[in-house]
Amino acid sequence: MTLRKTMTSLATMLSLAFAAPASAETLNDALVHAYEHSGLLQQNRALLRAADEDVAISVAATMPVINWTVTATSQAPRSPGADLIAMNASISGSLTLYDGGANQLAIEAQKELVLGTRQSLRNVEQQVLLRAIQAYMDVRRDSEFVALRQNNVRLITQELRAAEDRFEVGEVTRTDVSLAEARLASARSLLASSEGNLARSNEEFRVAVGRAPGALRPVSPAPVSRTIADAKAFAIRNHPNVLEARHSVTAAELNIRRAETAFGPSLSANAQIGVNQDLDAGRQLGLTFSGPIYQGGRLSAQVRQFMARRDAARASLHITNHNIQQGVGNAFASLQVARASRQASDEQSRASSEAFRGVREEATLGARTTLDVLNAEQELLDARANTISAQADEVVASYAVLSAMGLLTAEHLRLPVQQYDPAAYYNLVKDAPTVTSEQGQALDRVLRALGK
């Protein structure tokens, strides 16, 4: 094989290494599958439903409580004429008429915690989508690396054969052949490493997206038009971590007011109807008005405890604000670095291509050695690899900016999915429906569907 034919093959293979597959899946396809099949999202949706039930439990405390009781007793020694077993059945009920607003404050506090849990779910959604994006780009990058390394092995194998042929006719020395052999061994080692990286990226893709990757299409960076100052201001107002922390502060403040109501009186109504084995019925109705006199400082300690928790929640909000602003700044800095790296890599790739073409032509004229050709080829492959890596980094960095701002959601990305409605389950349980009610039966159908 002549050197000119070898160089022609090299140019052809390098172009094929960057050719996009005719039929391939898009990043949106992967994000849709990740959104619809994420176990992490399902787990946190269940946790949100559990938080919704806390509102129902708090609402139930404002409603009548009715219980039934059946007792059977035997007494020894037994009085003459007394039954061996005495049976009694009763129904009792109670209702809180006044508690200083404690139960209503408990409901409001639980509502705030529900709103905070919804924001936590939003943040988990961002994590799921960003992980899928990272996995997608890792597979694309490592797949192209493998293609480059495979072409490199084939091309150096051709270089080695050409060097051996030229050595046979005395055009080159044994040193040229040894150089080609050493470069081929190195290329095979790099190929094995790239194949291992691709295998790991495929496994990460399976976990992040929920299925094995196919042929993946190229991806453009996400549009990020805001300045860093605007992005920070937007994140402080809208990032789910900030909103969750704000709801935690509000819930803590409500709990202080709830604890303070314990110093006041409460009024409750009680009723009971009972019947014994002789069908003798008894009725009882009463009101209970009570309040604390002395409890050893327990109530005051509870108020102070809730105040401390409120202060901790406020401090957590302060820390979260700083962390979110830092996250936005870091994300923008990473994006700027990735853009600069990609532009430099593009220039490096262009210059390396021109240099390689020049070395190739000079080698055909005998002005360059085999080592010169191998070095120029390696520099071109390295430049192409840098370009691939820089392009992947820029895409991930652009979506990381959206995540830092709180915008990496199915809604903002306009993914074609049935988005989870966090209020749907809440609306079914917020009034604490009973099992036999129409709303309770609808809730039962929802739970059966979720359990499938």
Tab-separated table of C-alpha atoms in Angstrom:
chain	number	residue	atom	x	y	z
A	1	MET	CA	0.000	0.000	0.000
A	2	THR	CA	1.398	3.397	-0.961
A	3	LEU	CA	1.653	6.298	1.433
A	4	ARG	CA	-0.803	8.355	-0.646
A	5	LYS	CA	-3.447	5.605	-0.414
A	6	THR	CA	-2.888	5.397	3.326
A	7	MET	CA	-3.404	9.149	3.719
A	8	THR	CA	-6.586	9.007	1.614
A	9	SER	CA	-7.944	6.215	3.807
A	10	LEU	CA	-7.126	8.259	6.896
A	11	ALA	CA	-9.110	11.267	5.711
A	12	THR	CA	-12.084	9.074	4.778
A	13	MET	CA	-12.159	7.272	8.125
A	14	LEU	CA	-11.911	10.468	10.125
A	15	SER	CA	-14.885	11.903	8.266
A	16	LEU	CA	-16.898	8.735	8.888
A	17	ALA	CA	-16.101	8.906	12.575
A	18	PHE	CA	-18.046	12.166	12.804
A	19	ALA	CA	-20.970	11.209	10.594
A	20	ALA	CA	-24.307	11.239	12.477
A	21	PRO	CA	-26.439	8.088	12.282
A	22	ALA	CA	-29.351	8.253	9.862
A	23	SER	CA	-31.898	7.134	12.487
A	24	ALA	CA	-31.248	8.022	16.117
A	25	GLU	CA	-33.022	9.096	19.285
A	26	THR	CA	-32.954	12.639	20.585
A	27	LEU	CA	-32.226	14.090	23.996
A	28	ASN	CA	-35.943	14.810	24.396
A	29	ASP	CA	-36.678	11.107	23.888
A	30	ALA	CA	-34.309	10.232	26.717
A	31	LEU	CA	-35.714	12.924	29.021
A	32	VAL	CA	-39.286	11.764	28.395
A	33	HIS	CA	-38.366	8.197	29.285
A	34	ALA	CA	-36.453	9.307	32.376
A	35	TYR	CA	-39.414	11.409	33.552
A	36	GLU	CA	-41.940	8.627	33.013
A	37	HIS	CA	-39.885	5.776	34.493
A	38	SER	CA	-37.874	7.359	37.304
A	39	GLY	CA	-38.116	5.447	40.552
A	40	LEU	CA	-36.789	8.506	42.379
A	41	LEU	CA	-39.687	10.624	41.111
A	42	GLN	CA	-42.183	7.913	42.050
A	43	GLN	CA	-40.666	7.698	45.529
A	44	ASN	CA	-40.932	11.445	46.123
A	45	ARG	CA	-44.445	11.606	44.694
A	46	ALA	CA	-45.421	9.007	47.293
A	47	LEU	CA	-43.760	11.115	50.001
A	48	LEU	CA	-45.809	14.098	48.810
A	49	ARG	CA	-49.005	12.048	49.066
A	50	ALA	CA	-47.991	11.100	52.605
A	51	ALA	CA	-47.584	14.807	53.417
A	52	ASP	CA	-51.029	15.454	51.914
A	53	GLU	CA	-52.454	12.951	54.394
A	54	ASP	CA	-51.018	14.980	57.283
A	55	VAL	CA	-53.443	17.753	56.292
A	56	ALA	CA	-56.307	15.262	56.343
A	57	ILE	CA	-55.206	14.028	59.783
A	58	SER	CA	-55.147	17.611	61.077
A	59	VAL	CA	-58.598	18.293	59.597
A	60	ALA	CA	-59.935	15.150	61.266
A	61	ALA	CA	-59.011	16.611	64.663
A	62	THR	CA	-61.701	19.305	64.150
A	63	MET	CA	-64.444	16.746	63.469
A	64	PRO	CA	-66.476	14.557	65.807
A	65	VAL	CA	-64.785	11.389	67.036
A	66	ILE	CA	-67.191	8.466	67.467
A	67	ASN	CA	-66.220	5.043	68.872
A	68	TRP	CA	-68.041	1.883	69.817
A	69	THR	CA	-67.187	-0.461	72.670
A	70	VAL	CA	-68.403	-3.953	73.629
A	71	THR	CA	-67.283	-5.502	76.935
A	72	ALA	CA	-67.812	-8.889	78.487
A	73	THR	CA	-66.916	-9.404	82.154
A	74	SER	CA	-67.161	-12.219	84.648
A	75	GLN	CA	-66.945	-11.724	88.397
A	76	ALA	CA	-66.124	-14.136	91.215
A	77	PRO	CA	-67.574	-14.577	93.722
A	78	ARG	CA	-70.809	-13.918	91.867
A	79	SER	CA	-73.841	-12.415	93.610
A	80	PRO	CA	-76.956	-14.623	93.810
A	81	GLY	CA	-78.947	-14.360	90.602
A	82	ALA	CA	-76.178	-12.510	88.779
A	83	ASP	CA	-75.304	-13.530	85.239
A	84	LEU	CA	-72.139	-15.520	84.637
A	85	ILE	CA	-71.032	-13.018	82.012
A	86	ALA	CA	-72.092	-9.382	82.010
A	87	MET	CA	-72.320	-7.777	78.558
A	88	ASN	CA	-72.280	-4.063	77.811
A	89	ALA	CA	-72.218	-2.148	74.521
A	90	SER	CA	-71.810	1.579	74.079
A	91	ILE	CA	-71.252	4.279	71.504
A	92	SER	CA	-69.361	7.391	72.562
A	93	GLY	CA	-68.536	10.595	70.787
A	94	SER	CA	-66.601	13.781	71.417
A	95	LEU	CA	-66.167	17.088	69.635
A	96	THR	CA	-63.788	19.949	70.318
A	97	LEU	CA	-65.828	23.142	70.418
A	98	TYR	CA	-63.052	25.578	71.262
A	99	ASP	CA	-59.275	25.211	71.542
A	100	GLY	CA	-58.025	28.707	70.928
A	101	GLY	CA	-57.450	27.923	67.232
A	102	ALA	CA	-54.865	25.190	67.870
A	103	ASN	CA	-56.377	22.686	65.436
A	104	GLN	CA	-56.818	25.277	62.688
A	105	LEU	CA	-53.222	26.422	63.119
A	106	ALA	CA	-52.116	22.787	62.862
A	107	ILE	CA	-53.974	22.507	59.549
A	108	GLU	CA	-52.349	25.668	58.203
A	109	ALA	CA	-48.887	24.481	59.282
A	110	GLN	CA	-49.384	21.134	57.536
A	111	LYS	CA	-50.516	22.939	54.384
A	112	GLU	CA	-47.249	24.870	54.388
A	113	LEU	CA	-45.305	21.632	54.757
A	114	VAL	CA	-47.229	20.191	51.811
A	115	LEU	CA	-46.300	23.197	49.685
A	116	GLY	CA	-42.682	22.749	50.749
A	117	THR	CA	-42.783	19.050	49.847
A	118	ARG	CA	-44.101	19.969	46.395
A	119	GLN	CA	-41.041	22.135	45.904
A	120	SER	CA	-38.839	19.262	47.042
A	121	LEU	CA	-40.470	17.139	44.336
A	122	ARG	CA	-39.678	19.853	41.772
A	123	ASN	CA	-36.057	19.781	42.809
A	124	VAL	CA	-35.938	15.989	42.500
A	125	GLU	CA	-37.396	16.357	38.997
A	126	GLN	CA	-34.511	18.680	38.138
A	127	GLN	CA	-32.004	16.174	39.487
A	128	VAL	CA	-33.534	13.340	37.459
A	129	LEU	CA	-33.503	15.328	34.217
A	130	LEU	CA	-29.980	16.696	34.720
A	131	ARG	CA	-28.656	13.217	35.433
A	132	ALA	CA	-30.303	11.956	32.243
A	133	ILE	CA	-28.722	14.803	30.260
A	134	GLN	CA	-25.292	14.027	31.702
A	135	ALA	CA	-25.715	10.323	30.947
A	136	TYR	CA	-26.861	11.081	27.385
A	137	MET	CA	-23.856	13.287	26.673
A	138	ASP	CA	-21.447	10.826	28.287
A	139	VAL	CA	-22.667	8.041	26.003
A	140	ARG	CA	-22.391	10.294	22.944
A	141	ARG	CA	-18.909	11.433	23.895
A	142	ASP	CA	-17.606	7.969	24.726
A	143	SER	CA	-19.203	6.450	21.609
A	144	GLU	CA	-17.378	8.971	19.435
A	145	PHE	CA	-14.181	8.363	21.353
A	146	VAL	CA	-14.473	4.635	20.627
A	147	ALA	CA	-15.094	5.352	16.943
A	148	LEU	CA	-12.016	7.575	16.850
A	149	ARG	CA	-9.857	4.991	18.583
A	150	GLN	CA	-11.097	2.209	16.315
A	151	ASN	CA	-10.232	4.271	13.257
A	152	ASN	CA	-6.891	5.113	14.800
A	153	VAL	CA	-6.081	1.412	15.245
A	154	ARG	CA	-7.076	0.633	11.640
A	155	LEU	CA	-5.093	3.547	10.259
A	156	ILE	CA	-1.940	2.807	12.236
A	157	THR	CA	-2.255	-0.829	11.182
A	158	GLN	CA	-2.181	0.433	7.586
A	159	GLU	CA	0.752	2.690	8.442
A	160	LEU	CA	2.593	-0.301	9.883
A	161	ARG	CA	1.995	-2.370	6.757
A	162	ALA	CA	3.125	0.488	4.542
A	163	ALA	CA	6.267	0.949	6.677
A	164	GLU	CA	7.026	-2.766	6.416
A	165	ASP	CA	6.577	-2.655	2.630
A	166	ARG	CA	8.859	0.364	2.346
A	167	PHE	CA	11.382	-1.292	4.631
A	168	GLU	CA	11.462	-4.311	2.319
A	169	VAL	CA	12.441	-2.096	-0.609
A	170	GLY	CA	14.865	-0.047	1.476
A	171	GLU	CA	12.960	3.240	1.565
A	172	VAL	CA	12.845	3.347	5.405
A	173	THR	CA	14.801	1.818	8.254
A	174	ARG	CA	13.794	-0.721	10.855
A	175	THR	CA	13.318	2.175	13.257
A	176	ASP	CA	10.329	3.419	11.252
A	177	VAL	CA	8.726	-0.007	11.509
A	178	SER	CA	9.317	-0.137	15.270
A	179	LEU	CA	7.816	3.327	15.694
A	180	ALA	CA	4.664	2.208	13.898
A	181	GLU	CA	4.490	-0.954	16.021
A	182	ALA	CA	4.804	1.063	19.241
A	183	ARG	CA	2.145	3.527	18.120
A	184	LEU	CA	-0.202	0.647	17.225
A	185	ALA	CA	0.196	-0.891	20.698
A	186	SER	CA	-0.584	2.483	22.261
A	187	ALA	CA	-3.640	2.926	20.030
A	188	ARG	CA	-4.996	-0.489	21.070
A	189	SER	CA	-4.536	0.400	24.730
A	190	LEU	CA	-6.415	3.673	24.284
A	191	LEU	CA	-9.182	1.832	22.420
A	192	ALA	CA	-9.588	-0.635	25.297
A	193	SER	CA	-9.796	2.262	27.761
A	194	SER	CA	-12.398	4.052	25.634
A	195	GLU	CA	-14.482	0.890	25.334
A	196	GLY	CA	-14.411	0.513	29.119
A	197	ASN	CA	-15.543	4.116	29.570
A	198	LEU	CA	-18.373	3.561	27.092
A	199	ALA	CA	-19.513	0.442	28.944
A	200	ARG	CA	-19.689	2.431	32.190
A	201	SER	CA	-21.547	5.271	30.487
A	202	ASN	CA	-24.064	2.802	29.057
A	203	GLU	CA	-24.721	1.439	32.543
A	204	GLU	CA	-25.228	4.957	33.909
A	205	PHE	CA	-27.616	5.671	31.024
A	206	ARG	CA	-29.678	2.596	31.929
A	207	VAL	CA	-30.014	3.829	35.511
A	208	ALA	CA	-30.621	7.508	34.675
A	209	VAL	CA	-33.006	7.009	31.742
A	210	GLY	CA	-34.452	3.583	32.451
A	211	ARG	CA	-33.331	1.706	29.354
A	212	ALA	CA	-30.272	0.988	27.260
A	213	PRO	CA	-29.080	3.738	24.920
A	214	GLY	CA	-29.448	3.516	21.176
A	215	ALA	CA	-27.817	5.691	18.557
A	216	LEU	CA	-27.914	9.220	19.990
A	217	ARG	CA	-28.258	12.368	17.951
A	218	PRO	CA	-26.101	15.473	18.462
A	219	VAL	CA	-27.405	18.043	20.931
A	220	SER	CA	-27.204	21.816	20.914
A	221	PRO	CA	-26.669	23.739	24.156
A	222	ALA	CA	-29.788	24.956	25.930
A	223	PRO	CA	-30.602	28.642	25.325
A	224	VAL	CA	-29.412	30.745	28.258
A	225	SER	CA	-30.098	34.394	27.503
A	226	ARG	CA	-30.194	35.912	31.009
A	227	THR	CA	-27.277	37.744	32.542
A	228	ILE	CA	-25.807	36.279	35.697
A	229	ALA	CA	-27.430	39.020	37.808
A	230	ASP	CA	-30.867	38.352	36.297
A	231	ALA	CA	-30.359	34.617	36.702
A	232	LYS	CA	-29.514	34.982	40.399
A	233	ALA	CA	-32.520	37.223	41.009
A	234	PHE	CA	-34.792	34.760	39.210
A	235	ALA	CA	-33.398	31.809	41.155
A	236	ILE	CA	-33.929	33.534	44.517
A	237	ARG	CA	-37.594	34.005	43.623
A	238	ASN	CA	-38.296	30.685	41.936
A	239	HIS	CA	-35.801	27.947	42.818
A	240	PRO	CA	-37.584	25.053	44.569
A	241	ASN	CA	-35.002	24.906	47.360
A	242	VAL	CA	-35.669	28.542	48.251
A	243	LEU	CA	-39.444	28.130	48.090
A	244	GLU	CA	-39.283	24.992	50.228
A	245	ALA	CA	-37.225	26.835	52.848
A	246	ARG	CA	-39.733	29.709	52.891
A	247	HIS	CA	-42.623	27.332	53.498
A	248	SER	CA	-40.639	25.756	56.340
A	249	VAL	CA	-40.258	29.181	57.977
A	250	THR	CA	-43.986	29.856	57.689
A	251	ALA	CA	-44.832	26.443	59.146
A	252	ALA	CA	-42.458	27.080	62.052
A	253	GLU	CA	-44.127	30.435	62.796
A	254	LEU	CA	-47.568	28.793	62.783
A	255	ASN	CA	-46.329	26.125	65.186
A	256	ILE	CA	-45.265	28.845	67.641
A	257	ARG	CA	-48.781	30.274	67.622
A	258	ARG	CA	-50.186	26.794	68.033
A	259	ALA	CA	-47.964	26.132	71.051
A	260	GLU	CA	-49.099	29.429	72.623
A	261	THR	CA	-52.754	28.350	72.461
A	262	ALA	CA	-51.980	25.585	74.976
A	263	PHE	CA	-51.958	28.261	77.729
A	264	GLY	CA	-55.655	28.958	77.118
A	265	PRO	CA	-58.786	26.964	77.931
A	266	SER	CA	-60.509	24.410	75.721
A	267	LEU	CA	-64.127	23.295	75.477
A	268	SER	CA	-65.343	19.921	74.267
A	269	ALA	CA	-68.652	18.065	74.142
A	270	ASN	CA	-69.010	14.407	75.078
A	271	ALA	CA	-71.883	11.979	74.563
A	272	GLN	CA	-72.387	8.274	75.239
A	273	ILE	CA	-75.170	5.746	74.734
A	274	GLY	CA	-74.886	2.281	76.290
A	275	VAL	CA	-76.915	-0.904	76.662
A	276	ASN	CA	-76.392	-4.037	78.775
A	277	GLN	CA	-77.433	-7.673	78.229
A	278	ASP	CA	-80.874	-6.900	79.704
A	279	LEU	CA	-81.316	-4.188	77.054
A	280	ASP	CA	-81.304	-1.494	79.704
A	281	ALA	CA	-80.159	1.679	77.931
A	282	GLY	CA	-78.276	4.597	79.395
A	283	ARG	CA	-77.425	7.991	77.991
A	284	GLN	CA	-74.862	10.586	78.958
A	285	LEU	CA	-74.184	14.069	77.584
A	286	GLY	CA	-71.710	16.562	78.942
A	287	LEU	CA	-69.451	19.537	78.325
A	288	THR	CA	-65.845	19.729	79.458
A	289	PHE	CA	-64.225	23.131	79.972
A	290	SER	CA	-60.605	22.922	81.063
A	291	GLY	CA	-57.305	24.742	81.074
A	292	PRO	CA	-53.811	24.497	82.533
A	293	ILE	CA	-52.845	25.839	85.935
A	294	TYR	CA	-49.346	24.492	86.436
A	295	GLN	CA	-47.371	22.030	84.293
A	296	GLY	CA	-43.852	22.531	85.538
A	297	GLY	CA	-42.823	24.895	82.719
A	298	ARG	CA	-43.511	22.346	79.971
A	299	LEU	CA	-45.742	24.661	77.926
A	300	SER	CA	-43.243	27.529	78.062
A	301	ALA	CA	-40.468	25.159	77.048
A	302	GLN	CA	-42.502	24.024	74.038
A	303	VAL	CA	-43.031	27.618	72.911
A	304	ARG	CA	-39.310	28.351	73.230
A	305	GLN	CA	-38.509	25.146	71.374
A	306	PHE	CA	-40.706	26.146	68.443
A	307	MET	CA	-39.127	29.600	68.456
A	308	ALA	CA	-35.709	27.999	68.190
A	309	ARG	CA	-36.924	25.855	65.315
A	310	ARG	CA	-38.263	28.963	63.583
A	311	ASP	CA	-34.884	30.664	64.008
A	312	ALA	CA	-33.204	27.574	62.581
A	313	ALA	CA	-35.607	27.616	59.616
A	314	ARG	CA	-34.831	31.285	58.993
A	315	ALA	CA	-31.108	30.573	59.114
A	316	SER	CA	-31.615	27.671	56.725
A	317	LEU	CA	-33.438	30.026	54.333
A	318	HIS	CA	-30.543	32.479	54.572
A	319	ILE	CA	-28.029	29.714	53.802
A	320	THR	CA	-30.171	28.411	50.955
A	321	ASN	CA	-30.322	31.864	49.368
A	322	HIS	CA	-26.537	32.113	49.414
A	323	ASN	CA	-26.092	28.573	48.122
A	324	ILE	CA	-28.502	29.144	45.250
A	325	GLN	CA	-26.746	32.351	44.223
A	326	GLN	CA	-23.394	30.586	44.423
A	327	GLY	CA	-24.783	27.704	42.385
A	328	VAL	CA	-25.964	30.072	39.665
A	329	GLY	CA	-22.578	31.807	39.619
A	330	ASN	CA	-20.722	28.498	39.439
A	331	ALA	CA	-23.001	27.239	36.674
A	332	PHE	CA	-22.460	30.384	34.606
A	333	ALA	CA	-18.702	30.171	35.133
A	334	SER	CA	-18.688	26.529	34.026
A	335	LEU	CA	-20.707	27.434	30.953
A	336	GLN	CA	-18.304	30.232	30.029
A	337	VAL	CA	-15.326	27.897	30.457
A	338	ALA	CA	-17.040	25.223	28.366
A	339	ARG	CA	-17.825	27.706	25.587
A	340	ALA	CA	-14.251	28.998	25.520
A	341	SER	CA	-12.902	25.454	25.540
A	342	ARG	CA	-15.183	24.423	22.698
A	343	GLN	CA	-14.155	27.435	20.605
A	344	ALA	CA	-10.466	26.745	21.267
A	345	SER	CA	-10.945	23.062	20.464
A	346	ASP	CA	-12.651	23.931	17.193
A	347	GLU	CA	-9.678	26.114	16.266
A	348	GLN	CA	-7.258	23.380	17.351
A	349	SER	CA	-9.110	20.830	15.244
A	350	ARG	CA	-9.092	23.127	12.209
A	351	ALA	CA	-5.379	23.875	12.544
A	352	SER	CA	-4.532	20.203	13.139
A	353	SER	CA	-6.454	19.197	10.023
A	354	GLU	CA	-4.486	21.664	7.899
A	355	ALA	CA	-1.220	20.573	9.491
A	356	PHE	CA	-2.003	16.922	8.858
A	357	ARG	CA	-2.839	17.544	5.221
A	358	GLY	CA	0.471	19.406	4.827
A	359	VAL	CA	2.505	16.649	6.494
A	360	ARG	CA	0.723	14.039	4.389
A	361	GLU	CA	1.591	15.804	1.122
A	362	GLU	CA	5.172	16.413	2.214
A	363	ALA	CA	5.519	12.740	3.160
A	364	THR	CA	4.505	11.679	-0.356
A	365	LEU	CA	7.386	13.794	-1.628
A	366	GLY	CA	9.826	12.253	0.831
A	367	ALA	CA	10.206	15.433	2.899
A	368	ARG	CA	8.571	13.901	5.980
A	369	THR	CA	9.223	10.683	7.852
A	370	THR	CA	6.822	8.034	9.090
A	371	LEU	CA	7.180	9.470	12.590
A	372	ASP	CA	6.134	12.894	11.323
A	373	VAL	CA	2.993	11.410	9.784
A	374	LEU	CA	2.156	9.433	12.925
A	375	ASN	CA	2.628	12.484	15.125
A	376	ALA	CA	0.470	14.670	12.896
A	377	GLU	CA	-2.205	12.003	12.842
A	378	GLN	CA	-2.134	11.710	16.647
A	379	GLU	CA	-2.407	15.464	17.073
A	380	LEU	CA	-5.433	15.518	14.766
A	381	LEU	CA	-7.117	12.708	16.664
A	382	ASP	CA	-6.410	14.416	19.984
A	383	ALA	CA	-7.858	17.664	18.642
A	384	ARG	CA	-11.002	15.880	17.469
A	385	ALA	CA	-11.316	14.175	20.861
A	386	ASN	CA	-10.965	17.543	22.616
A	387	THR	CA	-13.686	18.964	20.389
A	388	ILE	CA	-16.046	16.109	21.203
A	389	SER	CA	-15.438	16.491	24.936
A	390	ALA	CA	-15.805	20.284	24.842
A	391	GLN	CA	-19.093	20.077	22.942
A	392	ALA	CA	-20.485	17.631	25.531
A	393	ASP	CA	-19.302	19.824	28.398
A	394	GLU	CA	-20.970	22.900	26.900
A	395	VAL	CA	-24.311	21.127	26.542
A	396	VAL	CA	-24.255	19.820	30.123
A	397	ALA	CA	-23.135	23.205	31.468
A	398	SER	CA	-25.996	25.009	29.686
A	399	TYR	CA	-28.585	22.704	31.237
A	400	ALA	CA	-26.839	23.013	34.601
A	401	VAL	CA	-27.516	26.764	34.415
A	402	LEU	CA	-31.226	26.036	33.943
A	403	SER	CA	-31.107	23.685	36.923
A	404	ALA	CA	-29.381	26.313	39.073
A	405	MET	CA	-32.168	28.734	38.196
A	406	GLY	CA	-34.901	26.196	38.932
A	407	LEU	CA	-36.000	25.876	35.300
A	408	LEU	CA	-34.923	22.319	34.467
A	409	THR	CA	-38.439	20.891	34.593
A	410	ALA	CA	-40.662	18.993	32.182
A	411	GLU	CA	-42.909	22.044	31.987
A	412	HIS	CA	-40.146	24.503	31.088
A	413	LEU	CA	-38.518	22.088	28.621
A	414	ARG	CA	-41.948	21.406	27.112
A	415	LEU	CA	-41.456	17.672	27.225
A	416	PRO	CA	-44.325	15.736	25.611
A	417	VAL	CA	-45.300	13.930	28.829
A	418	GLN	CA	-48.318	13.686	31.084
A	419	GLN	CA	-47.035	15.922	33.837
A	420	TYR	CA	-47.658	14.902	37.422
A	421	ASP	CA	-50.205	17.152	39.114
A	422	PRO	CA	-49.150	17.543	42.770
A	423	ALA	CA	-52.522	19.072	43.690
A	424	ALA	CA	-54.702	16.243	42.334
A	425	TYR	CA	-54.228	13.881	45.272
A	426	TYR	CA	-54.302	16.738	47.774
A	427	ASN	CA	-57.704	17.873	46.527
A	428	LEU	CA	-59.065	14.380	47.164
A	429	VAL	CA	-57.823	14.125	50.760
A	430	LYS	CA	-57.753	17.714	52.067
A	431	ASP	CA	-61.220	17.408	53.646
A	432	ALA	CA	-60.417	14.026	55.288
A	433	PRO	CA	-63.053	11.995	53.376
A	434	THR	CA	-64.409	8.782	54.861
A	435	VAL	CA	-64.103	5.428	53.089
A	436	THR	CA	-67.825	5.325	52.282
A	437	SER	CA	-68.054	8.855	50.863
A	438	GLU	CA	-68.041	9.549	47.132
A	439	GLN	CA	-64.715	11.330	47.462
A	440	GLY	CA	-63.309	8.450	49.485
A	441	GLN	CA	-64.334	5.940	46.811
A	442	ALA	CA	-62.656	8.089	44.144
A	443	LEU	CA	-59.547	8.152	46.306
A	444	ASP	CA	-59.654	4.364	46.593
A	445	ARG	CA	-59.672	4.080	42.794
A	446	VAL	CA	-56.667	6.402	42.566
A	447	LEU	CA	-54.728	4.340	45.097
A	448	ARG	CA	-55.494	1.101	43.250
A	449	ALA	CA	-54.266	2.671	39.988
A	450	LEU	CA	-51.048	3.893	41.678
A	451	GLY	CA	-50.429	0.447	43.110
A	452	LYS	CA	-50.391	-1.267	39.725
